[in-house]
Each structure stands twice: as structure tokens, then as C-alpha cells.
Amino acid sequence: MSTEGSTAQPHAVVSGSSSGIGRAIALALLDAGWQVSGLDAAPASIVHAAFTGHTLDLRDGTAIARLCAALSPVQALVHAAGVLRVGPLGHLDAEAGELMWRLHVDAASRLADALVPGMAERRQGRVVLIGSRVAQGMPGRSQYAATKAALVALARSWGAEVAAQGVTVNVISPAATATGMLQDPARAGSAPRLPPIGRLIEPAEIAALATFLLSPQAAAITGQDIAICGGSSLPR
């Protein structure tokens, strides 16, 4: 997972790499010497010699399988792509719920199914899924919370399957983060809750933790849901 002592760059696949948390993680990995393949429905926003952008609809399982089969060996997978749709009981949108499930959970499952067995065979690999503090439940966000909670279950299950093969699987669950998602009209009327530290979480802070979890030093951390919450999880 490190370039120390080796001329080969480790290779990470990062979904949602064109903006927000995914972009911050991709940039941090590039700075750390990784080769990064970015997956996003939007055009690539990163220009770097070690970055390759792939425009991809992550709801398309066939497209995911085709792309993963064409990639060079992968040492890490970061699934950061996501959307937020809100709605209280009585006004739940089935299409919005399906969108979030397919993008958060189904895409993560397809990417991991295609890439993690190779990591396990090589006895080296890291997976980081971007969850949310909302997974613990929040009024008006039940469908979103359910998809993010599912990521924790996936991480714990996959982590148990591949721990002995040198592969770790973890979730990072941020509180409200300073990304473009906060300005999404689809969340109108559902303002973010400011953490006790008095500011939003910065994408670079999440990227720093993701970079560590993908490093050799994090080999003993797996199956965990790690909050970057600015004190939101503390009793008050």
C-alpha cells in the first residue's frame, strides 16, 4: 500500500471523484503517491499524470463489471459517490429511495464483488466506504439513513470474509460536511446540523483518514464504522 521501497505505484479506485469527498480523497491519494482511477457520472475534474477519469453511471451494473475487468490490479477501493434525498413518512419517494440504494449500496456491492477477490488473492487490499452519521437515524431522512446503515453491515460482513487474506474494509461516517450536497435543491427544508465544534467537517479531513486507512499502518483496523463528527456523537 506504500510506494516506499518499490517503483510500482499502488492503484486505487475512487468513486465520486469529480467533486466533494471523493475528489478530496482522490487528490490526497495522488499526493501520497497512488495511481487513481476515478469513477463518476460527471466529467473528471482532476488533471494529474497518475489520475485516469472514467465517466460511468454507477447504477449500471454491466458498465461497472466491464470497467473493473479492464483495470490493472487494484490495491484499494473507495466508494464515495452519493446523493441525498429527503422526505418524511407520508411523502416518501420510491424512486428517490431506489436511486440512493442503487448508488450507495448496489454500486458498492458490484465494485467490491469485482475488485476485492483479486485483492484477497494477492493478500493485500483496502476498502473504504463513505457512510454517514445519519445512518443512526434522523427524521425526514429514513431512506438515506437506511442505505448508509447498509454500508456498515456490508463492511462488517466483507471484513470478516477477507481479514485473513490481508484485506481491510471500513466505513467513514462524517457529520455535515462542506460539499456541494448542502446546496442540492433536493434537500430543501432539511438544513444540516452544525457539529458542536461550530463548523462543518472539511472534505480534506475525511480524505486524511481515508488515506491512513489505506496505508500499511492501518492493517489491524477492519470492520469499523469511524465517525468524523465534530463532537456530534458526544452526549450533550
PDB file of N, CA and C in Angstrom, residues 44-104:
ATOM      1  N   ALA A  44     -14.424  14.134 -15.439  1.00  0.00           N
ATOM      2  CA  ALA A  44     -13.325  14.242 -14.478  1.00  0.00           C
ATOM      3  C   ALA A  44     -12.956  15.700 -14.245  1.00  0.00           C
ATOM      4  N   SER A  45     -12.681  16.036 -12.982  1.00  0.00           N
ATOM      5  CA  SER A  45     -12.289  17.400 -12.625  1.00  0.00           C
ATOM      6  C   SER A  45     -10.848  17.461 -12.140  1.00  0.00           C
ATOM      7  N   ILE A  46     -10.124  16.346 -12.221  1.00  0.00           N
ATOM      8  CA  ILE A  46      -8.738  16.274 -11.769  1.00  0.00           C
ATOM      9  C   ILE A  46      -7.831  16.066 -12.969  1.00  0.00           C
ATOM     10  N   VAL A  47      -6.789  16.873 -13.029  1.00  0.00           N
ATOM     11  CA  VAL A  47      -5.759  16.704 -14.061  1.00  0.00           C
ATOM     12  C   VAL A  47      -4.456  16.364 -13.356  1.00  0.00           C
ATOM     13  N   HIS A  48      -3.983  15.136 -13.545  1.00  0.00           N
ATOM     14  CA  HIS A  48      -2.775  14.662 -12.873  1.00  0.00           C
ATOM     15  C   HIS A  48      -2.256  13.476 -13.662  1.00  0.00           C
ATOM     16  N   ALA A  49      -0.939  13.347 -13.750  1.00  0.00           N
ATOM     17  CA  ALA A  49      -0.340  12.273 -14.544  1.00  0.00           C
ATOM     18  C   ALA A  49      -0.729  10.884 -14.057  1.00  0.00           C
ATOM     19  N   ALA A  50      -1.019  10.762 -12.753  1.00  0.00           N
ATOM     20  CA  ALA A  50      -1.345   9.451 -12.186  1.00  0.00           C
ATOM     21  C   ALA A  50      -2.850   9.242 -12.028  1.00  0.00           C
ATOM     22  N   PHE A  51      -3.648  10.146 -12.611  1.00  0.00           N
ATOM     23  CA  PHE A  51      -5.108  10.038 -12.489  1.00  0.00           C
ATOM     24  C   PHE A  51      -5.734   9.718 -13.841  1.00  0.00           C
ATOM     25  N   THR A  52      -6.641   8.746 -13.830  1.00  0.00           N
ATOM     26  CA  THR A  52      -7.436   8.432 -15.015  1.00  0.00           C
ATOM     27  C   THR A  52      -8.906   8.514 -14.643  1.00  0.00           C
ATOM     28  N   GLY A  53      -9.630   9.376 -15.319  1.00  0.00           N
ATOM     29  CA  GLY A  53     -11.058   9.533 -15.044  1.00  0.00           C
ATOM     30  C   GLY A  53     -11.896   8.670 -15.967  1.00  0.00           C
ATOM     31  N   HIS A  54     -12.915   8.041 -15.396  1.00  0.00           N
ATOM     32  CA  HIS A  54     -13.844   7.210 -16.170  1.00  0.00           C
ATOM     33  C   HIS A  54     -15.259   7.735 -15.929  1.00  0.00           C
ATOM     34  N   THR A  55     -15.906   8.224 -16.977  1.00  0.00           N
ATOM     35  CA  THR A  55     -17.293   8.678 -16.862  1.00  0.00           C
ATOM     36  C   THR A  55     -18.191   7.449 -16.883  1.00  0.00           C
ATOM     37  N   LEU A  56     -18.926   7.262 -15.784  1.00  0.00           N
ATOM     38  CA  LEU A  56     -19.642   5.995 -15.591  1.00  0.00           C
ATOM     39  C   LEU A  56     -20.905   6.227 -14.772  1.00  0.00           C
ATOM     40  N   ASP A  57     -22.001   5.647 -15.223  1.00  0.00           N
ATOM     41  CA  ASP A  57     -23.232   5.635 -14.434  1.00  0.00           C
ATOM     42  C   ASP A  57     -23.140   4.479 -13.453  1.00  0.00           C
ATOM     43  N   LEU A  58     -22.945   4.783 -12.183  1.00  0.00           N
ATOM     44  CA  LEU A  58     -22.742   3.743 -11.175  1.00  0.00           C
ATOM     45  C   LEU A  58     -24.006   2.947 -10.867  1.00  0.00           C
ATOM     46  N   ARG A  59     -25.110   3.307 -11.491  1.00  0.00           N
ATOM     47  CA  ARG A  59     -26.326   2.500 -11.373  1.00  0.00           C
ATOM     48  C   ARG A  59     -26.349   1.378 -12.410  1.00  0.00           C
ATOM     49  N   ASP A  60     -25.389   1.402 -13.315  1.00  0.00           N
ATOM     50  CA  ASP A  60     -25.333   0.439 -14.425  1.00  0.00           C
ATOM     51  C   ASP A  60     -24.365  -0.684 -14.056  1.00  0.00           C
ATOM     52  N   GLY A  61     -24.902  -1.797 -13.598  1.00  0.00           N
ATOM     53  CA  GLY A  61     -24.065  -2.903 -13.166  1.00  0.00           C
ATOM     54  C   GLY A  61     -23.206  -3.478 -14.273  1.00  0.00           C
ATOM     55  N   THR A  62     -23.726  -3.522 -15.483  1.00  0.00           N
ATOM     56  CA  THR A  62     -22.960  -4.057 -16.606  1.00  0.00           C
ATOM     57  C   THR A  62     -21.753  -3.181 -16.898  1.00  0.00           C
ATOM     58  N   ALA A  63     -21.954  -1.856 -16.842  1.00  0.00           N
ATOM     59  CA  ALA A  63     -20.858  -0.927 -17.097  1.00  0.00           C
ATOM     60  C   ALA A  63     -19.789  -1.043 -16.018  1.00  0.00           C
ATOM     61  N   ILE A  64     -20.208  -1.228 -14.757  1.00  0.00           N
ATOM     62  CA  ILE A  64     -19.244  -1.403 -13.665  1.00  0.00           C
ATOM     63  C   ILE A  64     -18.402  -2.647 -13.898  1.00  0.00           C
ATOM     64  N   ALA A  65     -19.043  -3.756 -14.222  1.00  0.00           N
ATOM     65  CA  ALA A  65     -18.326  -5.015 -14.441  1.00  0.00           C
ATOM     66  C   ALA A  65     -17.348  -4.906 -15.597  1.00  0.00           C
ATOM     67  N   ARG A  66     -17.770  -4.251 -16.669  1.00  0.00           N
ATOM     68  CA  ARG A  66     -16.909  -4.108 -17.843  1.00  0.00           C
ATOM     69  C   ARG A  66     -15.675  -3.272 -17.512  1.00  0.00           C
ATOM     70  N   LEU A  67     -15.880  -2.172 -16.802  1.00  0.00           N
ATOM     71  CA  LEU A  67     -14.753  -1.306 -16.457  1.00  0.00           C
ATOM     72  C   LEU A  67     -13.786  -2.003 -15.507  1.00  0.00           C
ATOM     73  N   CYS A  68     -14.310  -2.633 -14.470  1.00  0.00           N
ATOM     74  CA  CYS A  68     -13.448  -3.292 -13.489  1.00  0.00           C
ATOM     75  C   CYS A  68     -12.606  -4.386 -14.128  1.00  0.00           C
ATOM     76  N   ALA A  69     -13.168  -5.078 -15.097  1.00  0.00           N
ATOM     77  CA  ALA A  69     -12.437  -6.147 -15.780  1.00  0.00           C
ATOM     78  C   ALA A  69     -11.270  -5.602 -16.597  1.00  0.00           C
ATOM     79  N   ALA A  70     -11.362  -4.327 -16.992  1.00  0.00           N
ATOM     80  CA  ALA A  70     -10.328  -3.730 -17.835  1.00  0.00           C
ATOM     81  C   ALA A  70      -9.237  -3.024 -17.034  1.00  0.00           C
ATOM     82  N   LEU A  71      -9.431  -2.874 -15.722  1.00  0.00           N
ATOM     83  CA  LEU A  71      -8.467  -2.145 -14.901  1.00  0.00           C
ATOM     84  C   LEU A  71      -7.235  -2.998 -14.594  1.00  0.00           C
ATOM     85  N   SER A  72      -6.110  -2.335 -14.410  1.00  0.00           N
ATOM     86  CA  SER A  72      -4.921  -3.018 -13.903  1.00  0.00           C
ATOM     87  C   SER A  72      -5.175  -3.400 -12.452  1.00  0.00           C
ATOM     88  N   PRO A  73      -4.374  -4.303 -11.863  1.00  0.00           N
ATOM     89  CA  PRO A  73      -4.638  -4.742 -10.484  1.00  0.00           C
ATOM     90  C   PRO A  73      -4.830  -3.574  -9.521  1.00  0.00           C
ATOM     91  N   VAL A  74      -5.820  -3.748  -8.654  1.00  0.00           N
ATOM     92  CA  VAL A  74      -6.236  -2.676  -7.738  1.00  0.00           C
ATOM     93  C   VAL A  74      -5.895  -3.067  -6.307  1.00  0.00           C
ATOM     94  N   GLN A  75      -5.284  -2.134  -5.586  1.00  0.00           N
ATOM     95  CA  GLN A  75      -4.955  -2.369  -4.179  1.00  0.00           C
ATOM     96  C   GLN A  75      -5.950  -1.733  -3.218  1.00  0.00           C
ATOM     97  N   ALA A  76      -6.779  -0.805  -3.714  1.00  0.00           N
ATOM     98  CA  ALA A  76      -7.727  -0.127  -2.820  1.00  0.00           C
ATOM     99  C   ALA A  76      -8.975   0.310  -3.567  1.00  0.00           C
ATOM    100  N   LEU A  77     -10.092   0.269  -2.864  1.00  0.00           N
ATOM    101  CA  LEU A  77     -11.370   0.751  -3.376  1.00  0.00           C
ATOM    102  C   LEU A  77     -11.953   1.728  -2.376  1.00  0.00           C
ATOM    103  N   VAL A  78     -12.299   2.909  -2.851  1.00  0.00           N
ATOM    104  CA  VAL A  78     -13.007   3.897  -2.028  1.00  0.00           C
ATOM    105  C   VAL A  78     -14.317   4.216  -2.724  1.00  0.00           C
ATOM    106  N   HIS A  79     -15.436   3.951  -2.044  1.00  0.00           N
ATOM    107  CA  HIS A  79     -16.746   4.254  -2.627  1.00  0.00           C
ATOM    108  C   HIS A  79     -17.302   5.487  -1.933  1.00  0.00           C
ATOM    109  N   ALA A  80     -17.189   6.623  -2.633  1.00  0.00           N
ATOM    110  CA  ALA A  80     -17.613   7.906  -2.058  1.00  0.00           C
ATOM    111  C   ALA A  80     -18.783   8.529  -2.802  1.00  0.00           C
ATOM    112  N   ALA A  81     -19.188   7.954  -3.918  1.00  0.00           N
ATOM    113  CA  ALA A  81     -20.297   8.517  -4.687  1.00  0.00           C
ATOM    114  C   ALA A  81     -21.580   8.471  -3.864  1.00  0.00           C
ATOM    115  N   GLY A  82     -22.356   9.534  -3.952  1.00  0.00           N
ATOM    116  CA  GLY A  82     -23.602   9.522  -3.191  1.00  0.00           C
ATOM    117  C   GLY A  82     -24.506  10.695  -3.520  1.00  0.00           C
ATOM    118  N   VAL A  83     -25.765  10.536  -3.155  1.00  0.00           N
ATOM    119  CA  VAL A  83     -26.756  11.604  -3.280  1.00  0.00           C
ATOM    120  C   VAL A  83     -27.615  11.597  -2.013  1.00  0.00           C
ATOM    121  N   LEU A  84     -28.290  12.696  -1.770  1.00  0.00           N
ATOM    122  CA  LEU A  84     -29.202  12.782  -0.627  1.00  0.00           C
ATOM    123  C   LEU A  84     -30.570  13.222  -1.101  1.00  0.00           C
ATOM    124  N   ARG A  85     -31.579  12.443  -0.778  1.00  0.00           N
ATOM    125  CA  ARG A  85     -32.977  12.816  -0.995  1.00  0.00           C
ATOM    126  C   ARG A  85     -33.684  12.706   0.340  1.00  0.00           C
ATOM    127  N   VAL A  86     -34.562  13.647   0.637  1.00  0.00           N
ATOM    128  CA  VAL A  86     -35.209  13.696   1.940  1.00  0.00           C
ATOM    129  C   VAL A  86     -36.724  13.586   1.779  1.00  0.00           C
ATOM    130  N   GLY A  87     -37.394  13.202   2.868  1.00  0.00           N
ATOM    131  CA  GLY A  87     -38.848  13.113   2.852  1.00  0.00           C
ATOM    132  C   GLY A  87     -39.365  12.407   4.088  1.00  0.00           C
ATOM    133  N   PRO A  88     -40.411  12.940   4.731  1.00  0.00           N
ATOM    134  CA  PRO A  88     -40.992  12.302   5.907  1.00  0.00           C
ATOM    135  C   PRO A  88     -41.984  11.215   5.511  1.00  0.00           C
ATOM    136  N   LEU A  89     -42.357  10.400   6.482  1.00  0.00           N
ATOM    137  CA  LEU A  89     -43.396   9.404   6.245  1.00  0.00           C
ATOM    138  C   LEU A  89     -44.651  10.084   5.700  1.00  0.00           C
ATOM    139  N   GLY A  90     -45.266   9.446   4.739  1.00  0.00           N
ATOM    140  CA  GLY A  90     -46.412  10.031   4.063  1.00  0.00           C
ATOM    141  C   GLY A  90     -46.027  10.732   2.786  1.00  0.00           C
ATOM    142  N   HIS A  91     -44.740  11.025   2.654  1.00  0.00           N
ATOM    143  CA  HIS A  91     -44.236  11.700   1.453  1.00  0.00           C
ATOM    144  C   HIS A  91     -42.948  11.050   0.950  1.00  0.00           C
ATOM    145  N   LEU A  92     -42.753   9.762   1.244  1.00  0.00           N
ATOM    146  CA  LEU A  92     -41.557   9.080   0.767  1.00  0.00           C
ATOM    147  C   LEU A  92     -41.636   8.888  -0.745  1.00  0.00           C
ATOM    148  N   ASP A  93     -40.507   9.086  -1.388  1.00  0.00           N
ATOM    149  CA  ASP A  93     -40.412   8.971  -2.843  1.00  0.00           C
ATOM    150  C   ASP A  93     -39.726   7.654  -3.171  1.00  0.00           C
ATOM    151  N   ALA A  94     -40.475   6.721  -3.730  1.00  0.00           N
ATOM    152  CA  ALA A  94     -39.922   5.399  -4.020  1.00  0.00           C
ATOM    153  C   ALA A  94     -38.771   5.480  -5.014  1.00  0.00           C
ATOM    154  N   GLU A  95     -38.884   6.361  -6.008  1.00  0.00           N
ATOM    155  CA  GLU A  95     -37.814   6.492  -6.990  1.00  0.00           C
ATOM    156  C   GLU A  95     -36.545   7.051  -6.352  1.00  0.00           C
ATOM    157  N   ALA A  96     -36.689   7.999  -5.431  1.00  0.00           N
ATOM    158  CA  ALA A  96     -35.527   8.543  -4.724  1.00  0.00           C
ATOM    159  C   ALA A  96     -34.883   7.470  -3.863  1.00  0.00           C
ATOM    160  N   GLY A  97     -35.713   6.666  -3.219  1.00  0.00           N
ATOM    161  CA  GLY A  97     -35.179   5.584  -2.400  1.00  0.00           C
ATOM    162  C   GLY A  97     -34.408   4.579  -3.236  1.00  0.00           C
ATOM    163  N   GLU A  98     -34.948   4.252  -4.402  1.00  0.00           N
ATOM    164  CA  GLU A  98     -34.267   3.305  -5.294  1.00  0.00           C
ATOM    165  C   GLU A  98     -32.949   3.891  -5.791  1.00  0.00           C
ATOM    166  N   LEU A  99     -32.952   5.193  -6.130  1.00  0.00           N
ATOM    167  CA  LEU A  99     -31.731   5.859  -6.588  1.00  0.00           C
ATOM    168  C   LEU A  99     -30.632   5.754  -5.534  1.00  0.00           C
ATOM    169  N   MET A 100     -30.969   6.072  -4.281  1.00  0.00           N
ATOM    170  CA  MET A 100     -29.959   6.031  -3.220  1.00  0.00           C
ATOM    171  C   MET A 100     -29.476   4.612  -2.973  1.00  0.00           C
ATOM    172  N   TRP A 101     -30.386   3.649  -3.006  1.00  0.00           N
ATOM    173  CA  TRP A 101     -29.984   2.260  -2.787  1.00  0.00           C
ATOM    174  C   TRP A 101     -29.029   1.799  -3.890  1.00  0.00           C
ATOM    175  N   ARG A 102     -29.372   2.099  -5.123  1.00  0.00           N
ATOM    176  CA  ARG A 102     -28.546   1.640  -6.236  1.00  0.00           C
ATOM    177  C   ARG A 102     -27.179   2.318  -6.234  1.00  0.00           C
ATOM    178  N   LEU A 103     -27.145   3.608  -5.899  1.00  0.00           N
ATOM    179  CA  LEU A 103     -25.879   4.331  -5.935  1.00  0.00           C
ATOM    180  C   LEU A 103     -25.014   4.039  -4.721  1.00  0.00           C
ATOM    181  N   HIS A 104     -25.628   3.960  -3.538  1.00  0.00           N
ATOM    182  CA  HIS A 104     -24.837   3.743  -2.325  1.00  0.00           C
ATOM    183  C   HIS A 104     -24.520   2.267  -2.090  1.00  0.00           C
TER     184      HIS A 104
END
